[in-house]
mmCIF file of C-alpha atoms and ligand atoms in Angstrom:
data_model
loop_
_atom_site.group_PDB
_atom_site.id
_atom_site.type_symbol
_atom_site.label_atom_id
_atom_site.label_comp_id
_atom_site.label_asym_id
_atom_site.label_seq_id
_atom_site.Cartn_x
_atom_site.Cartn_y
_atom_site.Cartn_z
ATOM 1 C CA MET A 1 96.788 124.558 36.456
ATOM 2 C CA VAL A 2 98.934 126.770 38.626
ATOM 3 C CA GLY A 3 102.640 125.815 38.664
ATOM 4 C CA ASP A 4 103.153 122.238 39.858
ATOM 5 C CA GLU A 5 99.637 121.905 41.283
ATOM 6 C CA ARG A 6 98.356 118.338 41.194
ATOM 7 C CA ILE A 7 94.651 118.065 40.399
ATOM 8 C CA ALA A 8 92.468 115.362 41.932
ATOM 9 C CA VAL A 9 88.804 114.861 41.027
ATOM 10 C CA VAL A 10 87.008 113.096 43.888
ATOM 11 C CA THR A 11 83.426 111.922 43.392
ATOM 12 C CA GLY A 12 81.136 111.482 46.369
ATOM 13 C CA ALA A 13 83.278 114.020 48.197
ATOM 14 C CA SER A 14 80.534 115.586 50.314
ATOM 15 C CA ALA A 15 80.433 112.862 52.980
ATOM 16 C CA GLY A 16 81.938 109.716 54.428
ATOM 17 C CA ILE A 17 84.868 108.087 52.666
ATOM 18 C CA GLY A 18 85.042 110.632 49.812
ATOM 19 C CA GLU A 19 85.206 113.555 52.222
ATOM 20 C CA ALA A 20 87.978 111.819 54.184
ATOM 21 C CA ILE A 21 89.895 111.176 50.949
ATOM 22 C CA ALA A 22 89.584 114.826 49.882
ATOM 23 C CA ARG A 23 90.794 116.010 53.295
ATOM 24 C CA ARG A 24 93.796 113.691 53.190
ATOM 25 C CA LEU A 25 94.696 114.632 49.612
ATOM 26 C CA ALA A 26 94.423 118.354 50.380
ATOM 27 C CA ALA A 27 96.682 117.916 53.411
ATOM 28 C CA ARG A 28 99.248 116.386 51.065
ATOM 29 C CA GLY A 29 99.155 119.300 48.649
ATOM 30 C CA TRP A 30 96.590 118.146 46.091
ATOM 31 C CA ARG A 31 93.984 120.562 44.730
ATOM 32 C CA CYS A 32 90.681 118.708 44.860
ATOM 33 C CA VAL A 33 87.705 119.116 42.555
ATOM 34 C CA LEU A 34 84.831 117.953 44.758
ATOM 35 C CA VAL A 35 81.916 116.185 43.066
ATOM 36 C CA ALA A 36 78.552 115.105 44.541
ATOM 37 C CA ARG A 37 74.930 116.176 44.118
ATOM 38 C CA GLY A 38 74.621 118.217 47.310
ATOM 39 C CA GLU A 39 76.218 121.592 46.592
ATOM 40 C CA ASP A 40 76.000 123.086 50.107
ATOM 41 C CA ARG A 41 78.127 120.449 51.714
ATOM 42 C CA LEU A 42 80.642 120.552 48.884
ATOM 43 C CA ARG A 43 80.936 124.317 49.362
ATOM 44 C CA ALA A 44 81.511 123.951 53.086
ATOM 45 C CA LEU A 45 84.271 121.389 52.522
ATOM 46 C CA ALA A 46 85.833 123.371 49.659
ATOM 47 C CA ALA A 47 86.054 126.433 51.893
ATOM 48 C CA GLU A 48 87.893 124.381 54.504
ATOM 49 C CA ILE A 49 90.384 122.585 52.277
ATOM 50 C CA GLY A 50 90.715 125.071 49.417
ATOM 51 C CA GLY A 51 88.997 122.859 46.834
ATOM 52 C CA GLU A 52 86.634 123.406 43.912
ATOM 53 C CA VAL A 53 82.918 122.578 43.839
ATOM 54 C CA GLU A 54 81.300 120.657 40.986
ATOM 55 C CA PRO A 55 77.756 119.450 41.716
ATOM 56 C CA CYS A 56 76.845 116.484 39.493
ATOM 57 C CA ASP A 57 74.883 113.231 39.477
ATOM 58 C CA VAL A 58 77.500 110.734 38.277
ATOM 59 C CA GLY A 59 74.765 108.328 37.178
ATOM 60 C CA ASP A 60 73.665 110.834 34.523
ATOM 61 C CA ARG A 61 75.985 110.389 31.534
ATOM 62 C CA ASP A 62 75.147 113.741 29.890
ATOM 63 C CA ALA A 63 75.714 115.549 33.172
ATOM 64 C CA VAL A 64 79.082 113.823 33.578
ATOM 65 C CA GLU A 65 80.161 114.896 30.087
ATOM 66 C CA GLU A 66 79.261 118.493 30.934
ATOM 67 C CA LEU A 67 81.095 118.162 34.246
ATOM 68 C CA ALA A 68 84.232 116.896 32.505
ATOM 69 C CA ALA A 69 84.105 119.716 29.951
ATOM 70 C CA ARG A 70 83.993 122.298 32.770
ATOM 71 C CA ILE A 71 86.844 120.642 34.674
ATOM 72 C CA LEU A 72 89.052 120.181 31.600
ATOM 73 C CA GLU A 73 88.583 123.797 30.607
ATOM 74 C CA ARG A 74 90.068 124.856 33.947
ATOM 75 C CA HIS A 75 92.502 121.936 34.283
ATOM 76 C CA PRO A 76 93.676 120.403 30.984
ATOM 77 C CA ALA A 77 95.649 117.846 33.039
ATOM 78 C CA VAL A 78 93.935 115.745 35.709
ATOM 79 C CA HIS A 79 96.443 113.778 37.784
ATOM 80 C CA LEU A 80 94.027 111.707 39.855
ATOM 81 C CA LEU A 81 90.413 110.585 39.543
ATOM 82 C CA VAL A 82 88.823 108.896 42.555
ATOM 83 C CA ASN A 83 85.595 107.097 41.593
ATOM 84 C CA ASN A 84 84.014 106.938 45.025
ATOM 85 C CA ALA A 85 80.379 108.123 44.717
ATOM 86 C CA GLY A 86 78.043 105.354 45.723
ATOM 87 C CA ILE A 87 74.711 104.421 47.259
ATOM 88 C CA PRO A 88 73.556 101.370 49.215
ATOM 89 C CA ALA A 89 70.888 98.859 48.154
ATOM 90 C CA ARG A 90 69.874 96.791 51.124
ATOM 91 C CA GLY A 91 67.674 93.745 50.815
ATOM 92 C CA ASN A 92 68.083 90.461 49.001
ATOM 93 C CA PHE A 93 67.130 89.978 45.353
ATOM 94 C CA LEU A 94 63.617 88.833 46.288
ATOM 95 C CA THR A 95 62.768 91.926 48.280
ATOM 96 C CA VAL A 96 64.856 94.843 47.010
ATOM 97 C CA ASP A 97 62.990 97.512 45.074
ATOM 98 C CA LEU A 98 63.404 96.997 41.308
ATOM 99 C CA ASP A 99 64.207 100.652 40.624
ATOM 100 C CA ARG A 100 66.902 100.454 43.280
ATOM 101 C CA ILE A 101 68.592 97.602 41.391
ATOM 102 C CA ARG A 102 68.885 99.849 38.333
ATOM 103 C CA ARG A 103 69.924 102.917 40.310
ATOM 104 C CA VAL A 104 72.718 101.161 42.211
ATOM 105 C CA MET A 105 74.181 100.017 38.875
ATOM 106 C CA GLU A 106 73.891 103.524 37.418
ATOM 107 C CA VAL A 107 75.674 105.192 40.317
ATOM 108 C CA ASN A 108 78.097 102.623 41.769
ATOM 109 C CA TYR A 109 79.225 101.013 38.523
ATOM 110 C CA LEU A 110 78.351 103.176 35.517
ATOM 111 C CA GLY A 111 79.074 106.450 37.329
ATOM 112 C CA GLY A 112 82.747 105.476 37.526
ATOM 113 C CA VAL A 113 82.784 104.380 33.894
ATOM 114 C CA TRP A 114 81.244 107.678 32.705
ATOM 115 C CA CYS A 115 83.653 109.776 34.812
ATOM 116 C CA THR A 116 86.709 107.830 33.663
ATOM 117 C CA ARG A 117 85.837 108.053 29.979
ATOM 118 C CA ALA A 118 84.864 111.704 30.141
ATOM 119 C CA LEU A 119 88.031 112.732 32.008
ATOM 120 C CA MET A 120 90.363 110.538 29.934
ATOM 121 C CA PRO A 121 91.794 113.499 27.924
ATOM 122 C CA GLY A 122 92.857 115.136 31.204
ATOM 123 C CA LEU A 123 94.316 111.896 32.571
ATOM 124 C CA ARG A 124 96.248 111.320 29.335
ATOM 125 C CA ALA A 125 97.569 114.888 29.421
ATOM 126 C CA ALA A 126 98.826 114.331 32.987
ATOM 127 C CA ALA A 127 100.285 110.950 32.000
ATOM 128 C CA GLU A 128 102.473 112.683 29.410
ATOM 129 C CA HIS A 129 103.992 114.813 32.157
ATOM 130 C CA GLY A 130 104.798 112.469 35.005
ATOM 131 C CA GLY A 131 101.811 110.150 35.325
ATOM 132 C CA ALA A 132 98.155 109.948 36.309
ATOM 133 C CA HIS A 133 96.055 107.714 38.537
ATOM 134 C CA VAL A 134 92.512 106.353 38.742
ATOM 135 C CA VAL A 135 91.278 104.940 42.046
ATOM 136 C CA ASN A 136 88.078 102.895 42.080
ATOM 137 C CA LEU A 137 86.425 102.617 45.501
ATOM 138 C CA VAL A 138 84.948 99.170 45.211
ATOM 139 C CA SER A 139 84.080 97.021 48.250
ATOM 140 C CA VAL A 140 84.633 93.590 49.679
ATOM 141 C CA ALA A 141 81.075 93.091 48.368
ATOM 142 C CA GLY A 142 82.724 93.119 44.922
ATOM 143 C CA THR A 143 84.665 89.966 45.752
ATOM 144 C CA ALA A 144 82.203 88.027 47.919
ATOM 145 C CA ALA A 145 78.461 88.046 47.257
ATOM 146 C CA PHE A 146 76.667 89.378 50.345
ATOM 147 C CA ALA A 147 73.124 88.062 49.926
ATOM 148 C CA PRO A 148 71.420 90.563 52.296
ATOM 149 C CA ALA A 149 72.538 93.318 49.894
ATOM 150 C CA GLY A 150 72.512 91.324 46.661
ATOM 151 C CA ALA A 151 72.001 94.162 44.171
ATOM 152 C CA TYR A 152 74.709 96.223 45.848
ATOM 153 C CA ALA A 153 77.111 93.265 45.672
ATOM 154 C CA ALA A 154 76.248 92.734 41.993
ATOM 155 C CA ALA A 155 77.011 96.397 41.195
ATOM 156 C CA LYS A 156 80.295 96.155 43.113
ATOM 157 C CA HIS A 157 81.233 92.948 41.244
ATOM 158 C CA ALA A 158 80.663 94.879 37.994
ATOM 159 C CA GLN A 159 82.720 97.801 39.288
ATOM 160 C CA LEU A 160 85.576 95.457 40.246
ATOM 161 C CA ALA A 161 85.601 93.919 36.760
ATOM 162 C CA PHE A 162 85.630 97.439 35.309
ATOM 163 C CA SER A 163 88.562 98.443 37.512
ATOM 164 C CA ARG A 164 90.644 95.375 36.678
ATOM 165 C CA SER A 165 89.828 95.601 32.960
ATOM 166 C CA LEU A 166 90.718 99.288 32.902
ATOM 167 C CA ALA A 167 94.042 98.581 34.631
ATOM 168 C CA ALA A 168 94.897 96.057 31.904
ATOM 169 C CA ALA A 169 93.738 98.343 29.080
ATOM 170 C CA LEU A 170 95.846 101.238 30.387
ATOM 171 C CA ARG A 171 99.026 99.257 31.041
ATOM 172 C CA GLY A 172 101.993 101.197 29.660
ATOM 173 C CA SER A 173 99.955 104.379 29.174
ATOM 174 C CA GLY A 174 101.276 106.190 32.240
ATOM 175 C CA ILE A 175 97.823 106.026 33.882
ATOM 176 C CA ARG A 176 97.875 103.672 36.873
ATOM 177 C CA VAL A 177 94.618 102.134 38.087
ATOM 178 C CA HIS A 178 94.199 101.250 41.765
ATOM 179 C CA THR A 179 91.348 99.235 43.247
ATOM 180 C CA VAL A 180 90.487 99.777 46.908
ATOM 181 C CA LEU A 181 88.173 97.258 48.578
ATOM 182 C CA PRO A 182 86.934 98.358 52.009
ATOM 183 C CA GLY A 183 84.989 96.136 54.361
ATOM 184 C CA PHE A 184 82.274 97.659 56.568
ATOM 185 C CA VAL A 185 82.833 101.393 57.148
ATOM 186 C CA GLU A 186 80.662 103.576 59.386
ATOM 187 C CA THR A 187 79.145 106.377 57.257
ATOM 188 C CA GLU A 188 75.810 108.160 56.794
ATOM 189 C CA SER A 189 74.361 105.900 54.102
ATOM 190 C CA PHE A 190 76.005 102.846 55.626
ATOM 191 C CA PRO A 191 75.353 103.106 59.383
ATOM 192 C CA GLN A 192 76.851 99.667 59.888
ATOM 193 C CA LYS A 193 76.991 99.521 63.667
ATOM 194 C CA GLY A 194 73.271 100.240 63.910
ATOM 195 C CA VAL A 195 72.068 97.812 61.268
ATOM 196 C CA LEU A 196 74.367 94.793 61.271
ATOM 197 C CA LYS A 197 72.786 91.940 63.168
ATOM 198 C CA SER A 198 75.977 89.964 63.739
ATOM 199 C CA PRO A 199 78.190 91.250 66.580
ATOM 200 C CA LEU A 200 81.066 89.442 64.838
ATOM 201 C CA LEU A 201 80.665 91.530 61.646
ATOM 202 C CA ALA A 202 80.116 94.706 63.693
ATOM 203 C CA MET A 203 83.501 94.111 65.354
ATOM 204 C CA PHE A 204 85.280 94.790 62.059
ATOM 205 C CA VAL A 205 83.592 98.120 61.236
ATOM 206 C CA ILE A 206 86.192 100.839 60.547
ATOM 207 C CA GLN A 207 86.050 104.648 60.116
ATOM 208 C CA PRO A 208 86.468 106.627 56.840
ATOM 209 C CA PRO A 209 89.963 108.068 57.579
ATOM 210 C CA ARG A 210 91.396 104.539 57.553
ATOM 211 C CA VAL A 211 90.070 104.009 54.028
ATOM 212 C CA ALA A 212 91.342 107.449 52.969
ATOM 213 C CA LYS A 213 94.836 106.473 54.114
ATOM 214 C CA ALA A 214 94.613 103.223 52.110
ATOM 215 C CA VAL A 215 93.597 105.210 49.016
ATOM 216 C CA VAL A 216 96.455 107.711 49.259
ATOM 217 C CA ASP A 217 98.937 104.912 50.040
ATOM 218 C CA ALA A 218 97.723 102.982 46.989
ATOM 219 C CA VAL A 219 98.521 105.993 44.796
ATOM 220 C CA GLU A 220 101.824 106.915 46.447
ATOM 221 C CA LYS A 221 103.130 103.339 46.721
ATOM 222 C CA ASP A 222 101.588 102.187 43.444
ATOM 223 C CA LYS A 223 99.486 99.357 44.832
ATOM 224 C CA ALA A 224 97.172 97.703 42.303
ATOM 225 C CA GLU A 225 94.614 96.297 44.776
ATOM 226 C CA VAL A 226 94.172 96.961 48.468
ATOM 227 C CA THR A 227 91.698 95.351 50.855
ATOM 228 C CA VAL A 228 91.107 97.413 53.992
ATOM 229 C CA PRO A 229 91.288 95.984 56.578
ATOM 230 C CA TRP A 230 93.099 92.960 55.195
ATOM 231 C CA PHE A 231 91.652 90.664 57.859
ATOM 232 C CA PRO A 232 89.069 89.153 57.751
ATOM 233 C CA TYR A 233 88.109 90.313 54.260
ATOM 234 C CA ARG A 234 90.980 89.083 52.076
ATOM 235 C CA PRO A 235 90.621 85.482 53.292
ATOM 236 C CA ILE A 236 86.850 85.784 52.682
ATOM 237 C CA ALA A 237 87.501 86.826 49.070
ATOM 238 C CA VAL A 238 89.803 83.842 48.569
ATOM 239 C CA ALA A 239 87.231 81.532 50.195
ATOM 240 C CA GLN A 240 84.542 82.883 47.841
ATOM 241 C CA ALA A 241 86.675 81.873 44.863
ATOM 242 C CA VAL A 242 87.501 78.362 46.068
ATOM 243 C CA MET A 243 84.475 77.510 48.267
ATOM 244 C CA PRO A 244 81.555 79.536 46.884
ATOM 245 C CA ARG A 245 78.884 77.375 48.499
ATOM 246 C CA VAL A 246 80.348 77.722 52.006
ATOM 247 C CA VAL A 247 80.682 81.500 51.677
ATOM 248 C CA GLY A 248 77.207 81.736 50.156
ATOM 249 C CA ARG A 249 75.737 79.842 53.100
ATOM 250 C CA PHE A 250 77.568 82.063 55.603
ATOM 251 C CA ALA A 251 76.476 85.252 53.804
ATOM 252 C CA GLY A 252 72.901 83.991 53.611
ATOM 253 C CA MET A 253 72.881 83.443 57.377
ATOM 254 C CA SER A 254 74.074 86.977 58.155
ATOM 255 C CA ASP A 255 71.499 89.727 57.874
ATOM 256 C CA TYR A 256 70.470 93.200 58.973
ATOM 257 C CA ARG A 257 68.494 94.024 62.079
ATOM 258 C CA PRO A 258 64.729 93.720 61.647
ATOM 259 C CA GLY A 259 63.259 97.019 60.469
ATOM 260 C CA SER A 260 66.452 98.176 58.757
ATOM 261 C CA VAL A 261 65.688 96.559 55.388
ATOM 262 C CA PRO A 262 62.984 98.132 53.216
ATOM 263 C CA MET A 263 60.481 95.621 51.799
ATOM 264 C CA SER A 264 59.707 95.901 48.086
ATOM 265 C CA THR A 265 56.312 97.344 48.966
ATOM 266 C CA GLU A 266 57.866 100.116 51.075
ATOM 267 C CA PRO A 267 59.269 103.302 49.584
ATOM 268 C CA GLU A 268 63.026 103.250 49.090
ATOM 269 C CA PRO A 269 65.200 105.342 51.348
ATOM 270 C CA GLU A 270 65.757 108.866 50.114
ATOM 271 C CA ASP A 271 68.268 109.057 47.311
ATOM 272 C CA ASN A 272 68.415 112.805 47.090
ATOM 273 C CA ALA A 273 71.415 115.026 47.305
ATOM 274 C CA ARG A 274 71.978 115.647 50.974
ATOM 275 C CA SER A 275 71.591 118.935 52.752
ATOM 276 C CA LEU A 276 74.177 120.697 54.884
ATOM 277 C CA SER A 277 73.168 119.085 58.163
ATOM 278 C CA PRO A 278 74.001 115.403 58.097
ATOM 279 C CA PRO A 279 71.114 113.061 58.932
ATOM 280 C CA THR A 280 71.287 111.377 62.308
ATOM 281 C CA HIS A 281 72.611 107.839 62.154
ATOM 282 C CA SER A 282 69.930 105.306 62.801
ATOM 283 C CA ALA A 283 68.907 101.942 61.510
ATOM 284 C CA LYS A 284 66.269 103.687 59.383
ATOM 285 C CA SER A 285 68.439 106.488 58.030
ATOM 286 C CA GLY A 286 69.496 104.638 54.924
ATOM 287 C CA SER A 287 70.222 101.230 53.653
ATOM 288 C CA THR A 288 73.476 99.457 54.018
ATOM 289 C CA SER A 289 75.756 96.818 52.756
ATOM 290 C CA GLU A 290 79.477 96.975 52.578
HETATM 291 N N1 NAP B 301 80.490 102.492 54.124
HETATM 292 C C1 NAP B 301 80.803 101.245 53.792
HETATM 293 O O1 NAP B 301 80.603 100.280 54.569
HETATM 294 C C2 NAP B 301 81.472 100.978 52.475
HETATM 295 C C3 NAP B 301 82.222 99.805 52.330
HETATM 296 C C4 NAP B 301 82.829 99.524 51.110
HETATM 297 C C5 NAP B 301 82.704 100.410 50.055
HETATM 298 N N2 NAP B 301 81.972 101.547 50.217
HETATM 299 C C6 NAP B 301 81.854 102.436 49.052
HETATM 300 O O2 NAP B 301 82.468 103.676 49.383
HETATM 301 C C7 NAP B 301 81.876 104.716 48.601
HETATM 302 C C8 NAP B 301 81.482 105.878 49.496
HETATM 303 O O3 NAP B 301 80.469 105.461 50.408
HETATM 304 P P1 NAP B 301 80.311 106.076 51.859
HETATM 305 O O4 NAP B 301 80.198 104.935 52.797
HETATM 306 O O5 NAP B 301 81.317 107.129 52.101
HETATM 307 O O6 NAP B 301 78.854 106.701 51.735
HETATM 308 P P2 NAP B 301 78.297 108.172 52.095
HETATM 309 O O7 NAP B 301 78.892 108.668 53.356
HETATM 310 O O8 NAP B 301 76.837 108.048 51.980
HETATM 311 O O9 NAP B 301 78.859 109.064 50.909
HETATM 312 C C9 NAP B 301 78.422 108.871 49.588
HETATM 313 C C10 NAP B 301 78.866 110.041 48.736
HETATM 314 O O10 NAP B 301 78.470 109.808 47.384
HETATM 315 C C11 NAP B 301 77.679 110.927 46.931
HETATM 316 N N3 NAP B 301 76.720 110.450 45.944
HETATM 317 C C12 NAP B 301 75.698 109.575 46.108
HETATM 318 N N4 NAP B 301 75.018 109.411 44.974
HETATM 319 C C13 NAP B 301 75.637 110.208 44.053
HETATM 320 C C14 NAP B 301 75.406 110.483 42.688
HETATM 321 N N5 NAP B 301 74.396 109.918 42.018
HETATM 322 N N6 NAP B 301 76.229 111.355 42.059
HETATM 323 C C15 NAP B 301 77.239 111.949 42.722
HETATM 324 N N7 NAP B 301 77.512 111.727 44.007
HETATM 325 C C16 NAP B 301 76.720 110.862 44.670
HETATM 326 C C17 NAP B 301 77.041 111.499 48.200
HETATM 327 O O11 NAP B 301 76.677 112.865 48.097
HETATM 328 P P3 NAP B 301 75.228 113.347 47.546
HETATM 329 O O12 NAP B 301 74.217 112.484 48.209
HETATM 330 O O13 NAP B 301 75.143 114.782 47.917
HETATM 331 O O14 NAP B 301 75.274 113.161 46.068
HETATM 332 C C18 NAP B 301 78.232 111.355 49.148
HETATM 333 O O15 NAP B 301 79.135 112.400 48.940
HETATM 334 C C19 NAP B 301 80.696 104.073 47.864
HETATM 335 O O16 NAP B 301 81.088 103.732 46.561
HETATM 336 C C20 NAP B 301 80.433 102.810 48.658
HETATM 337 O O17 NAP B 301 79.829 101.809 47.894
HETATM 338 C C21 NAP B 301 81.366 101.860 51.398
#
């Protein structure tokens, strides 16, 4: 660490919400360690914002331990970890590819667990000198089951339980845990406007910088849980808790446009590290959920 430099590790930083978070953090003086699988795009962003590049598949526990060892060697204190890397899994539980169910758990849920545990020595070191933060990028799909993306919602429910449990376990340690729950956000893997069938749901789609602001605000203003945007998603989460059948029926009625959901007999959308040129947004360019 150089002087008073604050170190942030941001996973899934090569695109979408993670990229927006890294840009916002860098603009506020943080030095970002950028993590994703696609090295080219990380390099391009790092050159722009003065960050560091660490290619890694967060679903691979051994790779995450090696990643943490490299980061901690350079930065014994890590002031902020943003667990943002994630993939979609569109389709209900009767149609979604079985390997995709496992993969979405490995990346969206376990990836954050592996990163948090592996970087804990750095977070504790920062906590001893002023405090440290963990942000978990969950989703409204972690609070209300969205049947058209059932496996995604299940992974996000697990991630939410992880985030809340971690917050309780770390109380008093100097490491604050923040949970951010976005609704639909327009990104490469989640091209919401193109795939959502309901014009009502499409009306509430937001852009990544709005989520990035919510993340940085959560850290700076010490907010435990933030839903972005608050309306209509917070009331939906409350309704899920008190009227699960009504919300289940509503979610079951909403769906994706025909042709935008892979059938179990079709190959899954590419889950490879992305190249420098972003794919064009189309209903077929990836699966979606919230
Ligand atoms: N967009 C939405 O509507 C929405 C709503 C609520 C919550 N979220 C959550 O927000 C997070 C970011 O999603 P996004 O919409 O910004 O998607 P995105 O634009 O597709 O970005 C996903 C990022 O995660 C990285 N990534 C994917 N798999 C990875 C792996 N195994 N290891 C390391 N990095 C990996 C990707 O880079 P590589 O492919 O190069 O690895 C990319 O940088 C996810 O957790 C998602 O569930 C999204």
